[in-house]
Amino acid sequence: MNLLLDEYSDNPIIDELVFRPPKTQRIVSVRACSVMFRKPFIEVEMEDGEVFHRHFARPSFAESWAEACVILETVTRIRLISEFRFDAVKDRDRLVEEVLARRGECIAESNLMFDEGMYAQFLLQYGEDCHNLPADAEHRIAAARQYLENPT
């Protein structure tokens, strides 16, 4: 969810995946590399084949990547590729619970847009990368898309 990822944009890797305005195509994969003589970087592949790179400071890159992996695995279907070793997040279960709770808050907030008939804005809160959404959210997304395709 774009709204949820925006809330985690203090993580520099997540921040690079939050687009304003939101992209209409999905992110296929994010590959992370940390080699000895270059700055660590991520390579992002978009659905249309576009690829871009972002470089990061070395000291906190592994920690940021570990946290970003948990967040992205929890709420997106983006394929994550790690080409270096890193320590896992210390309390992964707690972070997953926090992300899911915040996702619930973001869904409730976006539902206000849906209820007001702001379907395009509502859909922008989700993006194309969402994964494992509650049935009610999936239903509202389908209804908003249908309304925008056939506004009667």
C-alpha angles and dihedrals in degrees: 000000000000092000092051094046089051088058089056094046091115082083102083094217093051088046090060090054095054109091127196110231094026115250117245093217127071130248108245099192146351117208120194124203131181113180129173103251102032135060113266113259147178125225114208121199117199126206092255091056096259111144126194135176132216124192126213141192112271102227098070102020097102092049092047091049092049091052093043090052092056093046095046094043089052099052110015141054093223112137109237120208120190116194096181139047120261138165116261121243107279098231103026095164092055091049092049090051090049092049092049091048091050090046088056090052091049091050091051090049093049091047087067088063091049092049090053092051094251092139099158092050089044092055092048088064091064110039125190098288101069118131135188096006119174114265093250091056091048089050093050092048091052091047092049092049091048092049092050091049093047111021102186 
